[in-house]
Coordinates of C-alpha atoms in Angstrom, one line a residue:
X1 CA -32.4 28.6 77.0
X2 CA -29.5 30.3 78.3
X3 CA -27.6 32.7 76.1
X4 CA -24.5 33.5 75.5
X5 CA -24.1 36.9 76.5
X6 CA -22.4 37.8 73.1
X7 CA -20.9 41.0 73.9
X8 CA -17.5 40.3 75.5
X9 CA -19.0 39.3 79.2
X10 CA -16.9 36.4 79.1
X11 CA -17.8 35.6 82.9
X12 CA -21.2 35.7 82.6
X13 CA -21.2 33.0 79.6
X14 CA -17.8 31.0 79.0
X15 CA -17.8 27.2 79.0
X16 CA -21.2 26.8 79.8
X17 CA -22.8 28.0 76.6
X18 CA -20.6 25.2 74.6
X19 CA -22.7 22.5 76.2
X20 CA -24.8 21.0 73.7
X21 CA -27.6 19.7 76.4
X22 CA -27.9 22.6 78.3
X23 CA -31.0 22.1 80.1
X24 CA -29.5 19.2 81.7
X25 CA -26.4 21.1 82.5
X26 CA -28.8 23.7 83.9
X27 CA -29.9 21.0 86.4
X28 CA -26.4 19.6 87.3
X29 CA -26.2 23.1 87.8
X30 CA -28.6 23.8 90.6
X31 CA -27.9 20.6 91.9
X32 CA -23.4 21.8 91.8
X33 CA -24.7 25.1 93.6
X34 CA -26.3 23.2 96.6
X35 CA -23.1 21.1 96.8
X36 CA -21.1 23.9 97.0
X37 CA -23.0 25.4 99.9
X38 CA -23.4 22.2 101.8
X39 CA -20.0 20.7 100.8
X40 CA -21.5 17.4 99.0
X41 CA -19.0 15.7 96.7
X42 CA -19.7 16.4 93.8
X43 CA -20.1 12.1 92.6
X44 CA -22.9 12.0 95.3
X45 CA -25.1 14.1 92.7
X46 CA -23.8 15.0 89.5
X47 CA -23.9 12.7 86.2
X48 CA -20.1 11.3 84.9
X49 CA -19.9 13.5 82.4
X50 CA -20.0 16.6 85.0
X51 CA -17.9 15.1 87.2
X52 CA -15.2 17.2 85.3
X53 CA -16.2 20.4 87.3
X54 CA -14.4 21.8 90.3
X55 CA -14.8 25.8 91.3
X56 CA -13.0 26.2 88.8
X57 CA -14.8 24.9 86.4
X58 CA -18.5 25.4 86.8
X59 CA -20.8 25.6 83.8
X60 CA -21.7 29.7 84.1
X61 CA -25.3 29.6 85.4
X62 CA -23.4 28.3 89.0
X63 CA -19.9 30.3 88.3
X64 CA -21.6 33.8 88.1
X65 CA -21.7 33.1 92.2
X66 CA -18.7 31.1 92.5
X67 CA -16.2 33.7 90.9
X68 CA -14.3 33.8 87.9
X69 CA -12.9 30.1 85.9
X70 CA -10.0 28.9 84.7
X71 CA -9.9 27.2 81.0
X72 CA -11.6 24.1 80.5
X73 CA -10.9 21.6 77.9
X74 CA -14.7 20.4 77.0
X75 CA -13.0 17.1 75.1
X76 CA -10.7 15.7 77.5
X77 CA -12.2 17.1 81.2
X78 CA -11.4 20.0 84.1
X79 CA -8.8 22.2 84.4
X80 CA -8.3 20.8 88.0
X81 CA -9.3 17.7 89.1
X82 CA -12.8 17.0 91.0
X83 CA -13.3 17.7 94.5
X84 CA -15.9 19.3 96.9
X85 CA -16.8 22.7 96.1
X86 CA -15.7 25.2 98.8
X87 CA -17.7 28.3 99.5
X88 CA -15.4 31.1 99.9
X89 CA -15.9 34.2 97.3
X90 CA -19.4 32.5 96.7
X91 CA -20.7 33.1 100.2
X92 CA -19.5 36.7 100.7
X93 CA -20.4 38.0 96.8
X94 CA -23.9 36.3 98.1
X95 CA -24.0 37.8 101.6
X96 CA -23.0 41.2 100.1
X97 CA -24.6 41.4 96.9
X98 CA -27.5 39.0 96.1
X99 CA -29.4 39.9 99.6
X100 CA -29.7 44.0 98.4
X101 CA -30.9 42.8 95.2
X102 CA -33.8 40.4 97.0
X103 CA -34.9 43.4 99.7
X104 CA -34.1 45.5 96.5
X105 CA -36.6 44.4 93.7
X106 CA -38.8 41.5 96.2
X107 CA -42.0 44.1 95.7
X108 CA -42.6 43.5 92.2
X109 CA -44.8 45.3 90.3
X110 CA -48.5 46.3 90.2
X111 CA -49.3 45.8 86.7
X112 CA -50.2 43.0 84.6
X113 CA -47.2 40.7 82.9
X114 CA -46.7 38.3 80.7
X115 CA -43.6 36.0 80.4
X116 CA -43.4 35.3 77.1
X117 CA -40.5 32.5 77.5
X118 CA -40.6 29.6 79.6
X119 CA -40.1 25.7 79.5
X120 CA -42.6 24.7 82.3
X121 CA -43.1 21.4 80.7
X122 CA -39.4 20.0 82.1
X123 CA -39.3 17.9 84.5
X124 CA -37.6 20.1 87.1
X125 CA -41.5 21.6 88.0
X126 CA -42.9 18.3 87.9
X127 CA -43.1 18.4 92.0
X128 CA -44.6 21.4 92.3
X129 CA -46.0 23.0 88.8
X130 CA -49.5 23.5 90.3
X131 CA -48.3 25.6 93.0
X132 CA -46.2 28.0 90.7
X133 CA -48.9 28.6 88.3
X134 CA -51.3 29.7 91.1
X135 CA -48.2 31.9 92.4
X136 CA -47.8 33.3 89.4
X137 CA -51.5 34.3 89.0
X138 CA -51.3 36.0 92.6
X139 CA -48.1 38.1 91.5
X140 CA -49.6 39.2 88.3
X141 CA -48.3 37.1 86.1
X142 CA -51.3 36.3 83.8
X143 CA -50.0 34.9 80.6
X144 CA -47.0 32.5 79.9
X145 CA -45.7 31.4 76.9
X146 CA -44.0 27.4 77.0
X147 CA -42.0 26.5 74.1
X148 CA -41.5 23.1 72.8
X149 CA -37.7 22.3 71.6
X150 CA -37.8 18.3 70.3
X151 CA -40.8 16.5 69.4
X152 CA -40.6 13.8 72.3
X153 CA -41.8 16.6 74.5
X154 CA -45.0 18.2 72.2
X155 CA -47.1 15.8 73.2
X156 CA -46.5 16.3 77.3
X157 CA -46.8 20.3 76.3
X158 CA -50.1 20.0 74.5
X159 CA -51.4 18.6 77.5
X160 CA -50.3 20.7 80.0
X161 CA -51.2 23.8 78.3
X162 CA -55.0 22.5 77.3
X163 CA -55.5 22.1 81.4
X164 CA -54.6 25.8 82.1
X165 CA -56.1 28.6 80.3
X166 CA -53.1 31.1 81.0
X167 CA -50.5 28.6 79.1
X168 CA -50.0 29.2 75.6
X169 CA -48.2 27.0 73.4
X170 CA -45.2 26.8 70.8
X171 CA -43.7 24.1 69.2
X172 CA -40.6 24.4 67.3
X173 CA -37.0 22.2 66.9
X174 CA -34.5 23.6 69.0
X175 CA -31.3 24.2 67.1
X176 CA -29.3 23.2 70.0
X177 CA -30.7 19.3 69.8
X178 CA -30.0 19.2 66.3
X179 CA -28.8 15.9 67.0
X180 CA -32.3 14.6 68.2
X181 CA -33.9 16.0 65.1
X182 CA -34.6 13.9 62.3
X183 CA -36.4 15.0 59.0
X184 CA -40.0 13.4 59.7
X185 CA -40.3 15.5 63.0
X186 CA -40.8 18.4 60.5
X187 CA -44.0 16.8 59.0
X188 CA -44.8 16.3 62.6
X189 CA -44.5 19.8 63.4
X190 CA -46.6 20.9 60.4
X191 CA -49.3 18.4 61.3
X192 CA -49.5 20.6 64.9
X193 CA -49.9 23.3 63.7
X194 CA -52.4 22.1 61.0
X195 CA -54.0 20.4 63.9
X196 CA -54.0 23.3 66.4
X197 CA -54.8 26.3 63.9
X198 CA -56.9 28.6 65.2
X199 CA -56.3 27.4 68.8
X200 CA -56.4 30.8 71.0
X201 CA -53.8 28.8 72.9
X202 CA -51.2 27.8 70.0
X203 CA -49.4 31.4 69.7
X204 CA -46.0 30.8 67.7
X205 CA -43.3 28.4 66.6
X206 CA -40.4 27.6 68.6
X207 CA -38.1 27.6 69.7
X208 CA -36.3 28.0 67.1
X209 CA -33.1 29.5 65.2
X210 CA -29.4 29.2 65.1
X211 CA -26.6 28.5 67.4
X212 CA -23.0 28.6 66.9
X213 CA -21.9 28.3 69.9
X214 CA -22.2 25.2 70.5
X215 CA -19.2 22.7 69.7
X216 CA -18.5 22.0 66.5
X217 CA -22.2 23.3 65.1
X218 CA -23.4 21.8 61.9
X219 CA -24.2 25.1 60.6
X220 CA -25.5 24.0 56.8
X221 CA -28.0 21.4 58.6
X222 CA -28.9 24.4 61.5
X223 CA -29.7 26.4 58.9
X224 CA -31.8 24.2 56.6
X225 CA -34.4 23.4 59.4
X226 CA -34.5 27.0 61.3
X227 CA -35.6 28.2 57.3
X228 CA -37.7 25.2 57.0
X229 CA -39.2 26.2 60.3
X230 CA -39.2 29.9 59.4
X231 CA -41.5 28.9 56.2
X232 CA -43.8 27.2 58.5
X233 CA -44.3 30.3 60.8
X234 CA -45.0 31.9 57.7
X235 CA -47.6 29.4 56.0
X236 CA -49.5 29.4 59.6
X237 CA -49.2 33.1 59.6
X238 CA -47.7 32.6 63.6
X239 CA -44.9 34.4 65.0
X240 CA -41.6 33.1 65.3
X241 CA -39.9 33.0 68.8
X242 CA -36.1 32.7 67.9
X243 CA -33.1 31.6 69.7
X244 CA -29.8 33.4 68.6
X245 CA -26.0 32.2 69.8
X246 CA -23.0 33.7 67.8
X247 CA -25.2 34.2 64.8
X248 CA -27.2 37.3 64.7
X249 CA -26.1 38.3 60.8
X250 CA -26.8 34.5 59.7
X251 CA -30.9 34.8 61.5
X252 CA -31.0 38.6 60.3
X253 CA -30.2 37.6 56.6
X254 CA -32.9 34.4 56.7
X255 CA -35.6 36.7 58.2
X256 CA -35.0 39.1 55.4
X257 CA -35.3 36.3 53.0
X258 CA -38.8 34.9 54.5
X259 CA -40.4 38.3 55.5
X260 CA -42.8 37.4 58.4
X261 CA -46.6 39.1 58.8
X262 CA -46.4 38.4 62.3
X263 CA -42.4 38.7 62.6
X264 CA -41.8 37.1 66.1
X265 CA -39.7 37.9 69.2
X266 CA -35.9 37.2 69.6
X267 CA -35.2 35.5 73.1
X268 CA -32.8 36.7 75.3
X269 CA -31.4 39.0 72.6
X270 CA -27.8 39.9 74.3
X271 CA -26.8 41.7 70.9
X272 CA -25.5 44.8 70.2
X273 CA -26.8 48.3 69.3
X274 CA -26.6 47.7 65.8
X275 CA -28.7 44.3 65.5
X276 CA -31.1 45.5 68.0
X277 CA -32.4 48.3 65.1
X278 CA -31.7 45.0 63.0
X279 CA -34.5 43.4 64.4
X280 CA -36.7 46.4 65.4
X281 CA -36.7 47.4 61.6
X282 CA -37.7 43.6 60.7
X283 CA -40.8 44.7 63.5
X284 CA -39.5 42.1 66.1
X285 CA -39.6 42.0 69.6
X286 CA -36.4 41.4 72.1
X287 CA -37.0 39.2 75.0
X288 CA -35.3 40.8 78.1
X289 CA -34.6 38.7 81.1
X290 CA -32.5 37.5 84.2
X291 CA -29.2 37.7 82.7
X292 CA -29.5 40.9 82.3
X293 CA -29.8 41.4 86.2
X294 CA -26.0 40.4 86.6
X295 CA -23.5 43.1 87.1
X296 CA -21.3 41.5 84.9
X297 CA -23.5 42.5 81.5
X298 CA -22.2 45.7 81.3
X299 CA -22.7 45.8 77.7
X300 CA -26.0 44.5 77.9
X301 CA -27.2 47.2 80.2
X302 CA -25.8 49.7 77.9
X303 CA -27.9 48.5 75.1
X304 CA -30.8 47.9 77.1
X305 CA -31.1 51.1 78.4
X306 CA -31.5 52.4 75.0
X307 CA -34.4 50.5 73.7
X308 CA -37.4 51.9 72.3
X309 CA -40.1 50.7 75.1
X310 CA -42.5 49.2 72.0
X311 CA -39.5 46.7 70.9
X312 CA -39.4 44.9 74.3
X313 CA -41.2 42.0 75.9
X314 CA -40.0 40.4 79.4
X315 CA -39.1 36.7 79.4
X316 CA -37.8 34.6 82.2
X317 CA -36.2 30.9 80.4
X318 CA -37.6 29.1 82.8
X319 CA -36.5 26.7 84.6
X320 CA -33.1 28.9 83.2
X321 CA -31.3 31.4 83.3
X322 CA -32.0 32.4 86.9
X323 CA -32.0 36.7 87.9
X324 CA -29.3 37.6 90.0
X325 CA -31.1 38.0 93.0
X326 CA -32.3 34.8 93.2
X327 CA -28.5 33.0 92.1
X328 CA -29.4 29.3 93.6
X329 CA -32.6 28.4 92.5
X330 CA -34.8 27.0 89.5
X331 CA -35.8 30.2 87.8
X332 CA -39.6 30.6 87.5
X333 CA -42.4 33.1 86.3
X334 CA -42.8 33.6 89.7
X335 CA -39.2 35.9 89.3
X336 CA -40.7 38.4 87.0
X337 CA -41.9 40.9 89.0
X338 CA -38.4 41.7 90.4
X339 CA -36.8 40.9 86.8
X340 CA -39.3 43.6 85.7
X341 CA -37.9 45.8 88.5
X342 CA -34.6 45.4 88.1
X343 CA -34.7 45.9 84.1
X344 CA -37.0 49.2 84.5
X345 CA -33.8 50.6 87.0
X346 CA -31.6 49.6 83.9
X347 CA -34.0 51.9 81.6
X348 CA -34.2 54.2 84.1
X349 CA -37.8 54.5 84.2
X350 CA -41.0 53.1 86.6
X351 CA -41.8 49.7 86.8
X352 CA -45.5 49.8 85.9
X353 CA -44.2 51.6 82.9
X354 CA -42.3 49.1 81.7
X355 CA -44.6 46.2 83.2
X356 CA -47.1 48.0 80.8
X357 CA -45.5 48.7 77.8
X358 CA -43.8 44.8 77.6
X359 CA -47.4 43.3 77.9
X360 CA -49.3 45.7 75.2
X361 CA -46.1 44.5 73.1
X362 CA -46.6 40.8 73.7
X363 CA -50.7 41.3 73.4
X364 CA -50.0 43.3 70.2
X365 CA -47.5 40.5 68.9
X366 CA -50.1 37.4 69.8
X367 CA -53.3 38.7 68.9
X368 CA -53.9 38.8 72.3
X369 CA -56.6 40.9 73.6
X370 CA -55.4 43.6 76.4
X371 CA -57.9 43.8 79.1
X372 CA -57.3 44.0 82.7
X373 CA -56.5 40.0 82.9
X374 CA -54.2 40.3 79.8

C-alpha cells in the first residue's frame, strides 16, 4: 500500500497518506486522473466523501502529475471548493516528462523477476486479471506475491492463488484497517496458516506492521496485533512482509524483541540510511518500487543507490503506487520490468544485474528454488 515517503518529499506523499482507506482512495484516484484529462465533474465519478478534492487538493498518487497542493483540512473538507479538474501543468509535466521515461525504460529486462508485493485480489483487476497474469508471464515476471490485509478478503485470495501456480499467498491484518479488525480474526488467521502449512504456495504473513500516519492512530492497539502477528510469523516459522508509516524505531524495536528465523521483507521501505542497516542487520529485505521512479524522491534515490544488492527485492503495490512513467493507470506486475530499469539507473548498474540479484534475494527469502522459471 502506498507509503509515505518519510524523508521530507512532502509532494510525493502529503494528504494522501492520512487516508485511512487508502485503497479506495487509490481508486477515486485513477478515476480523479481521468477526470482531470477529460474534464468530468468530479460528482459524475467520485464518492461524497472525495468530493472535497479540487487540483488543489488531490490525494498524492493523482497530485504527483497535477503539481504541487495547497493545505487540506481532512475533518472539515478542501482547501478550495469542488470543481472540474483542469489540465494545465498536468499535461505539459506529462508531455515532457512521463513520455521519456515510457521510450526510456519500455524494454524491460531479460532476466527473471519476481514482484514480491501485490494486491491482485481487489476488485480493480476483476475485468481483466486473466489477461495480466498471462502478460506478466510473457515479460518475465514469474513469481508474484498477493497479500491479504482484512479477513473478509482471505477467503477470495486462497482461491485465486490455488488456480494459478505463480501466485503465492500471505495473509496478514493490515494495520491501516485496524478499525475492521476484531480479536477473533486473529484465531482466524492462525487457523490459515495451521490449515495451509507446508503449502508451497502460502510464503509469509501479511501485510502487516505499523502505521502512524494515519489520523489519529491507535498506536497501543496497532501495536498489540502487528506483535501478535509477529509471534505468528514466528510459530509458522514464515516470513513477515511489513508495512512501515512514521514508525520505523517502533517496528525495529518489536523485531528485536521477536527475533525472526526467516526475518521478512520491509515494503516500500522509504527510510533513511540509518534504518536501512537497521533492517539489513536484523537480515531483512527492502521492497523497492514505483515511488521511487518519481523525481521528487530525492532522498530516496540517495539511499537507494547505496544498498547492498543482497538486501533488495522489487515490488510493485499493485493495483498502487503506480511508476512514474506510467502516472494514469492501475499499477500492475506487468510495470516491473521498467520499475526494474529505472531502479538499476538509480544504482547505477545493469538491469539484469539487478533483475538477478532481487530474485535470488526473494528465492533465498521464500525457500523458493532458483531455476530458470524462478
Amino acid at each position: 500500500m502506498w507509503p509515505a515517503f518519510d524523508d521530507g518529499d512532502a509532494t510525493a506523499s502529503g494528504a494522501f497518506s492520512r487516508c485511512a482507506d487508502h485503497h479506495l482512495l487509490c481508486a477515486a484516484a485513477r478515476r480523479l486522473r481521468c477526470a482531470a484529462k477529460s474534464g468530468t465533474a468530479i460528482d459524475s465519478i467520485a464518492p461524497g466523501h472525495l468530493r472535497r478534492y479540487t487540483t488543489a487538493g488531490l490525494p498524492a498518487v493523482a497530485r504527483q502529475c497535477h503539481g504541487p497542493a495547497a493545505p487540506v483540512d481532512r475533518r472539515h473538507g478542501a482547501a478550495t471548493s469542488p470543481g472540474r479538474y483542469r489540465e494545465g501543468y498536468l499535461s505539459a509535466w506529462c508531455a515532457c516528462h512521463c513520455t521519456r521515461l515510457q521510450a526510456t525504460y519500455s524494454r524491460g529486462v531479460n532476466v527473471t523477476l519476481i514482484d514480491t508485493h501485490t494486491h491482485l485480489d481487489f476488485a480493480d483487476f476483476d475485468a481483466d486479471r486473466a489477461q495480466v497474469l498471462d502478460s506478466c508471464l510473457s515479460l518475465g515476471v514469474q513469481r508474484i506475491v498477493v497479500l491479504g490485509v482484512y479477513q473478509r478478503n482471505w477467503q477470495r485470495l486462497w482461491e485465486l492463488t490455488e488456480a494459478n501456480p505463480a501466485l503465492h499467498a500471505a495473509f496478514g491484518l493490515h494495520p491501516v484497517y485496524i478499525d475492521e479488525h476484531r480479536a477473533e480474526h486473529l484465531n482466524e488467521l492462525a487457523g490459515w496458516l495451521t490449515r495451509l502449512q507446508g503449502h508451497p504456495q502460502l510464503c509469509a504473513v501479511g501485510e502487516i506492521g505499523l502505521d502512524y500516519y494515519v489520523e489519529h492512530p491507535d498506536k497501543p492497539r496497532q501495536q498489540e496485533l502487528f506483535e501478535a502477528q509477529l509471534q505468528l510469523a514466528s510459530d509458522f516459522n514464515l516470513p513477515a512482509l511489513l508495512h512501515v508509516r512514521r514508525s520505523h524505531a517502533d517496528v525495529i524495536a518489536a523485531l528485536k524483541r521477536h527475533k525472526l528465523k526467516r526475518s521478512g521483507i520491509v515494503h516500500a521501505f522509504a527510510g533513511s540510511r540509518e534504518e536501512a542497516r537497521e533492517y539489513i542487520k536484523l537480515g531483512f529485505k527492502l521492497g523497492l518500487g514505483g515511488a521511487a521512479t518519481w523525481p521528487q524522491a530525492l532522498r530516496m534515490h540517495r539511499v537507494i543507490a547505496e544498498l547492498p544488492l543482497d538486501s533488495v527485492v522489487l515490488e510493485t503495490d499493485s493495483p498502487d503506487m503506480a511508476p512514474a512513467m506510467h502516472p494514469y493507470i492501475r499499477n500492475s506486475p506487468q510495470h516491473l520490468p521498467e520499475i526494474c530499469r529505472a531502479l538499476a539507473d538509480l544504482m547505477k548498474i545493469p538491469s539484469e544485474r539487478l533483475a538477478q540479484a532481487s530474485t535470488e534475494n526473494a528465492c533465498e527469502l521464500f525457500g523458493w528454488p532458483r531455476t530458470a522459471s524462478a
